[in-house]
Amino acid sequence: MPMKTRETGQMISGVDAKTRLPYGVSRYYESLAESSDPHSDPIAAQFVPRIQEQTVLECESSDPISDVGYSVARRVIHHYNDRILILVNDRCATYCRHCFRRHFTGNDSGRLTHEELQRAAEYISATERVQEVLLSGGDPLMLPDRDLQRIIMRLRDAAGKRTLLFRVASRMPVVLPSRITPALVDVLREASDSRIWLVTHANHPRELTPQSARAAKLLVDGGIPVLNQAVLLKGINNDADALEELFRGLIQLRVKPYYLFQGDLASGTSHFRTSIEEGLDLMDQLRRRLSGIAMPTYAVDLPGGGGKIPLTRASVAEVRQQEYILTDSDGNRYSYPRELTGE
Ligand SMILES: *Cc1c(COP(=O)(O)O)cnc(C)c1O
């Protein structure tokens, strides 16, 4: 597809002329692809745009989980009781073709401004129930160490007597593991007073390389626990053997598989989504093969702002021809489409 690309030291980047989705991949992550064909290679599929991205279904949206509806200040999302999420930066070292925050990522919001940080701090000061702050984006670790330090210290300060817990959502251990340095680990741990977790995003066992293992070791040995959020992606990891190898590999690195997400209804991602029946079957197979610590929670972020719910057979109240009816723990009912592909 037509694309202008730019090559710099670390990145090959550009913007797709038709969809305006940013394109970008680190040289490191690109080197993990055994072929550049996104239809056959599970790494290439995650960064090479496909023509199917231009098929947008009616049920899809650029903001499938209603971040905008839960915004309490610019770039601050308060959706769940005791935790807020701050979009600290819109850039990534590699742009995932399945990204669900495409309303934000690479849309030129840039990094959190001084003013936005101030507003976020004021919100934390004023909102007693906030106990945890998720730093997300984009990838927060695209920012220099000193900026991360300044953000974390400012927010901690704002919490006064409350002790804030931090969670950094970053794909760097997978897409640019050299970003994880002893200096970064020290900054994160010290700025947060050792109250920090890192959540990364590996989807395929081929992403677990000696380099990513080194990054995980630096973090965990440095006192920062690491979790993994994977997304169930058709043609990439919707296979019990691949998932088994991924989750086994992660726990060997002391990275806990946290969530396995059903695909969000993000614009132009129908070619990635599997059915919920398939996801439930895969989870059953994995449970027979893997230890408890290797098992993530299979979950979906309910379209229309319903929030995250674990997916089990019990959460599927009804299977209709066109949709699933899902229920949360309060018995609320939500629709998730069954007619999935735009192909
Ligand atoms: C996913 C998410 C969280 C974190 O949810 P957990 O279930 O605690 O991992 C927090 N805020 C927002 C807006 C989210 O989308």
XYZ file of C-alpha atoms and ligand atoms in Angstrom:
358
model
C 0.000 0.000 0.000
C 1.214 3.532 -0.669
C 3.330 4.790 2.121
C 5.975 7.385 2.668
C 8.638 6.079 4.989
C 11.517 7.697 6.729
C 14.548 5.892 8.052
C 16.315 7.104 11.134
C 18.796 5.272 13.335
C 16.295 3.208 15.303
C 13.065 3.452 13.367
C 11.516 3.066 9.989
C 8.393 5.199 10.068
C 5.728 6.913 8.041
C 2.001 7.500 7.786
C -0.273 5.399 5.615
C -1.717 7.746 3.020
C -5.229 6.351 3.165
C -5.905 5.362 6.787
C -3.623 7.978 8.375
C -2.553 5.360 10.893
C 1.044 5.848 11.890
C 3.450 3.253 10.626
C 6.619 2.590 12.507
C 8.843 -0.274 13.539
C 12.112 -0.463 15.399
C 14.979 -2.016 13.498
C 15.225 -4.559 16.298
C 11.580 -5.663 16.072
C 11.723 -5.732 12.278
C 14.725 -8.079 12.542
C 12.557 -10.633 14.387
C 10.372 -11.092 11.296
C 11.442 -14.044 9.192
C 9.558 -12.654 6.234
C 7.969 -9.297 5.495
C 4.659 -10.978 4.612
C 2.059 -10.010 7.233
C -0.167 -12.868 6.066
C 2.283 -15.557 7.113
C 4.719 -14.091 9.645
C 3.410 -13.457 13.191
C 5.875 -10.607 13.762
C 5.372 -8.888 10.401
C 1.601 -9.146 10.942
C 1.937 -6.881 13.976
C 3.668 -3.993 12.209
C 3.093 -4.268 8.425
C -0.165 -2.572 7.357
C -2.607 -4.698 5.415
C -5.288 -3.608 3.008
C -7.956 -5.013 5.395
C -7.223 -2.142 7.785
C -9.177 0.027 5.411
C -12.305 -2.018 6.037
C -14.079 -0.411 8.958
C -17.133 -2.234 10.300
C -20.145 -0.448 11.705
C -19.517 -1.900 15.169
C -15.960 -0.542 15.192
C -14.699 2.759 16.506
C -11.455 4.666 16.920
C -12.265 4.742 20.662
C -13.724 1.270 21.277
C -13.415 1.299 25.076
C -14.709 4.866 25.547
C -11.557 6.458 26.903
C -13.002 9.787 25.887
C -16.169 9.252 27.912
C -14.164 8.532 31.057
C -11.728 11.415 30.684
C -11.598 13.590 33.789
C -8.933 15.956 32.473
C -6.991 16.134 29.238
C -5.222 12.751 28.859
C -6.445 11.500 32.247
C -8.938 8.593 32.210
C -10.726 7.515 35.371
C -12.785 4.454 34.524
C -12.227 2.162 37.523
C -12.704 2.928 41.193
C -9.214 3.318 42.594
C -6.989 3.861 39.563
C -6.475 6.378 36.810
C -4.697 6.106 33.492
C -2.591 8.923 32.073
C -1.722 9.071 28.382
C 1.755 10.486 28.891
C 2.952 10.308 25.328
C 1.536 9.431 21.905
C 4.621 7.811 20.379
C 5.659 4.160 20.224
C 8.842 2.389 19.190
C 6.655 0.157 17.001
C 3.024 0.833 16.077
C 0.883 -2.267 16.567
C -1.544 -2.725 13.705
C -4.092 -3.988 16.261
C -3.783 -0.869 18.478
C -7.034 0.001 20.270
C -5.908 3.488 21.336
C -5.683 4.696 17.779
C -7.793 7.732 18.610
C -4.705 8.892 20.454
C -1.574 7.080 19.337
C 0.452 9.027 16.855
C -2.227 11.695 16.435
C 0.219 14.462 17.207
C -0.819 15.029 20.810
C 2.857 14.729 21.591
C 3.967 14.356 25.160
C 2.191 15.376 28.333
C 2.656 19.124 28.766
C 3.567 20.817 32.004
C 0.017 22.159 32.201
C -1.520 18.686 31.652
C 0.731 17.206 34.325
C -0.404 19.959 36.670
C -4.094 19.143 35.971
C -3.463 15.423 36.533
C -1.737 16.207 39.822
C -4.657 18.379 40.904
C -7.083 15.568 40.089
C -5.084 13.142 42.232
C -4.942 15.635 45.110
C -8.682 16.162 44.959
C -9.698 12.530 44.469
C -9.057 10.479 47.589
C -9.978 7.147 46.082
C -7.155 7.215 43.531
C -4.542 4.766 44.811
C -2.868 3.728 41.580
C -1.683 5.573 38.499
C -1.166 3.851 35.168
C 1.260 5.580 32.851
C 0.346 4.663 29.309
C 0.049 6.177 25.848
C 1.636 5.542 23.350
C 4.663 4.203 25.126
C 5.727 6.177 28.208
C 9.261 4.848 27.876
C 9.685 6.854 24.669
C 10.276 9.732 27.109
C 13.754 10.344 28.526
C 14.470 9.028 32.024
C 14.473 12.494 33.605
C 10.984 13.293 32.246
C 9.625 10.029 33.655
C 11.240 10.839 36.962
C 9.690 14.315 36.992
C 6.197 12.973 36.154
C 6.275 10.250 38.804
C 7.647 12.534 41.527
C 5.106 15.267 40.740
C 2.187 12.806 40.967
C 3.493 11.232 44.171
C 3.775 14.651 45.656
C 0.182 15.401 44.693
C -1.071 12.360 46.596
C 0.055 13.851 49.910
C -0.237 11.239 52.652
C -1.627 8.545 50.363
C 0.983 6.171 48.916
C 0.441 5.923 45.189
C 1.249 2.775 43.298
C 2.516 3.195 39.722
C 2.048 0.952 36.731
C 3.960 1.631 33.518
C 2.463 0.139 30.358
C 5.285 -0.322 27.891
C 6.030 -2.563 24.972
C 9.748 -1.658 25.087
C 10.897 -5.021 26.533
C 9.436 -6.587 23.368
C 9.963 -4.006 20.611
C 13.085 -2.143 21.779
C 14.607 -4.032 24.722
C 17.755 -1.888 24.664
C 15.572 0.926 26.125
C 15.538 -0.998 29.413
C 18.791 0.073 31.044
C 20.077 -0.151 34.620
C 19.736 3.661 34.796
C 16.060 3.539 33.746
C 15.298 0.801 36.269
C 16.921 2.860 39.033
C 15.001 5.985 38.049
C 11.640 4.194 38.001
C 12.233 2.422 41.288
C 13.598 5.443 43.108
C 11.096 7.978 41.770
C 8.223 5.720 42.832
C 9.780 4.730 46.164
C 9.729 1.079 44.979
C 6.005 1.200 44.284
C 5.973 0.399 40.617
C 5.058 -2.414 38.252
C 5.685 -2.685 34.547
C 3.120 -4.217 32.201
C 4.429 -5.251 28.834
C 2.860 -6.727 25.701
C 4.229 -9.892 24.096
C 1.951 -11.848 21.787
C 4.137 -14.546 20.320
C 6.949 -16.790 21.625
C 9.289 -15.491 18.919
C 9.214 -12.143 20.739
C 10.998 -13.758 23.687
C 14.610 -13.306 22.619
C 17.881 -13.099 24.547
C 17.509 -9.301 24.361
C 13.979 -9.262 25.766
C 15.053 -11.782 28.432
C 17.839 -9.401 29.437
C 15.352 -6.517 29.686
C 13.015 -8.589 31.862
C 15.921 -9.634 34.069
C 17.058 -6.040 34.553
C 13.555 -5.031 35.598
C 12.816 -7.951 37.900
C 16.279 -8.091 39.473
C 16.010 -4.320 39.861
C 12.869 -4.721 41.951
C 10.194 -3.973 39.348
C 7.676 -6.807 38.897
C 6.653 -7.401 35.294
C 3.278 -8.501 33.930
C 2.282 -9.287 30.361
C -0.876 -8.383 28.495
C -1.306 -10.334 25.282
C -4.016 -9.882 22.687
C -5.609 -12.878 21.011
C -4.852 -12.259 17.328
C -6.042 -14.347 14.417
C -3.198 -15.839 12.406
C -0.663 -14.711 15.011
C -1.346 -16.529 18.276
C -4.787 -18.167 18.086
C -3.133 -21.504 18.568
C -2.734 -23.488 21.793
C 0.872 -24.445 21.048
C 1.929 -20.846 20.403
C 0.173 -19.564 23.521
C 1.563 -22.379 25.646
C 5.083 -21.560 24.508
C 4.506 -17.838 25.075
C 3.154 -18.187 28.622
C 5.747 -20.798 29.583
C 8.499 -18.562 28.236
C 7.165 -15.579 30.156
C 7.063 -17.266 33.553
C 10.605 -18.493 33.023
C 11.544 -14.823 32.717
C 9.523 -14.177 35.904
C 6.970 -12.239 33.872
C 3.426 -13.078 34.959
C 0.867 -13.522 32.172
C -1.822 -11.094 33.355
C -4.462 -10.685 30.662
C -5.161 -12.334 27.337
C -7.483 -9.866 25.638
C -10.233 -10.587 23.207
C -9.754 -8.081 20.360
C -11.296 -4.685 20.964
C -13.614 -3.284 18.328
C -11.003 -0.839 17.030
C -11.483 0.560 13.521
C -10.013 -1.629 10.815
C -9.004 -4.561 13.024
C -11.634 -7.174 12.137
C -9.037 -9.314 10.347
C -7.300 -9.802 13.705
C -10.294 -10.841 15.770
C -11.150 -14.399 16.676
C -14.480 -15.581 17.982
C -15.090 -15.692 21.716
C -15.888 -19.428 21.389
C -12.398 -19.974 20.017
C -10.857 -17.967 22.863
C -12.736 -20.000 25.478
C -11.652 -23.263 23.836
C -8.027 -22.134 23.801
C -8.204 -21.238 27.488
C -9.584 -24.705 28.283
C -6.710 -26.341 26.425
C -4.128 -24.135 28.146
C -5.527 -24.884 31.579
C -4.882 -28.583 30.972
C -1.282 -27.893 29.983
C -0.014 -25.027 32.139
C 0.595 -24.209 35.773
C -1.599 -21.654 37.483
C 1.028 -18.925 37.428
C 1.288 -19.243 33.636
C -2.450 -18.687 33.087
C -3.640 -15.187 32.217
C -7.209 -14.022 32.641
C -9.012 -14.071 29.310
C -10.862 -10.752 29.235
C -12.681 -8.313 27.023
C -12.990 -4.573 27.342
C -16.706 -4.264 26.731
C -17.582 -2.039 23.812
C -19.266 1.210 24.699
C -17.441 1.710 27.978
C -18.692 -1.363 29.852
C -15.175 -1.916 31.131
C -13.020 -5.017 31.407
C -14.646 -8.286 32.329
C -13.160 -11.755 32.552
C -14.482 -14.036 29.833
C -15.618 -17.453 30.926
C -18.403 -19.659 29.649
C -20.545 -18.167 32.404
C -20.099 -14.619 31.088
C -21.624 -15.575 27.738
C -25.331 -15.351 28.478
C -26.470 -15.964 24.927
C -25.008 -16.747 21.537
C -27.181 -15.199 18.830
C -26.650 -15.314 15.114
C -25.004 -11.879 14.930
C -23.853 -11.251 18.488
C -22.905 -12.568 21.861
C -24.744 -11.276 24.880
C -22.166 -10.924 27.645
C -22.875 -10.216 31.290
C -20.727 -8.576 33.927
C -20.738 -9.392 37.642
C -23.641 -6.986 38.222
C -25.767 -8.784 35.653
C -25.562 -5.941 33.106
C -25.839 -7.189 29.554
C -23.610 -6.159 26.654
C -23.477 -7.042 22.984
C -20.253 -8.111 21.263
C -20.491 -8.913 17.539
C -20.270 -12.416 16.228
C -20.142 -11.605 12.525
C -16.550 -10.692 12.729
C -14.743 -10.368 9.505
C -14.792 -7.681 6.906
C -12.877 -10.038 4.636
C -7.387 -1.394 31.603
C -7.500 -0.121 32.301
C -7.104 -0.007 33.644
C -6.513 -1.151 34.455
O -7.393 -2.186 34.672
P -6.895 -3.457 35.508
O -8.028 -4.434 35.394
O -6.619 -2.996 36.885
O -5.650 -3.942 34.840
C -7.270 1.222 34.248
N -7.807 2.279 33.577
C -8.200 2.183 32.302
C -8.806 3.367 31.645
C -8.058 0.987 31.609
O -8.450 0.902 30.324
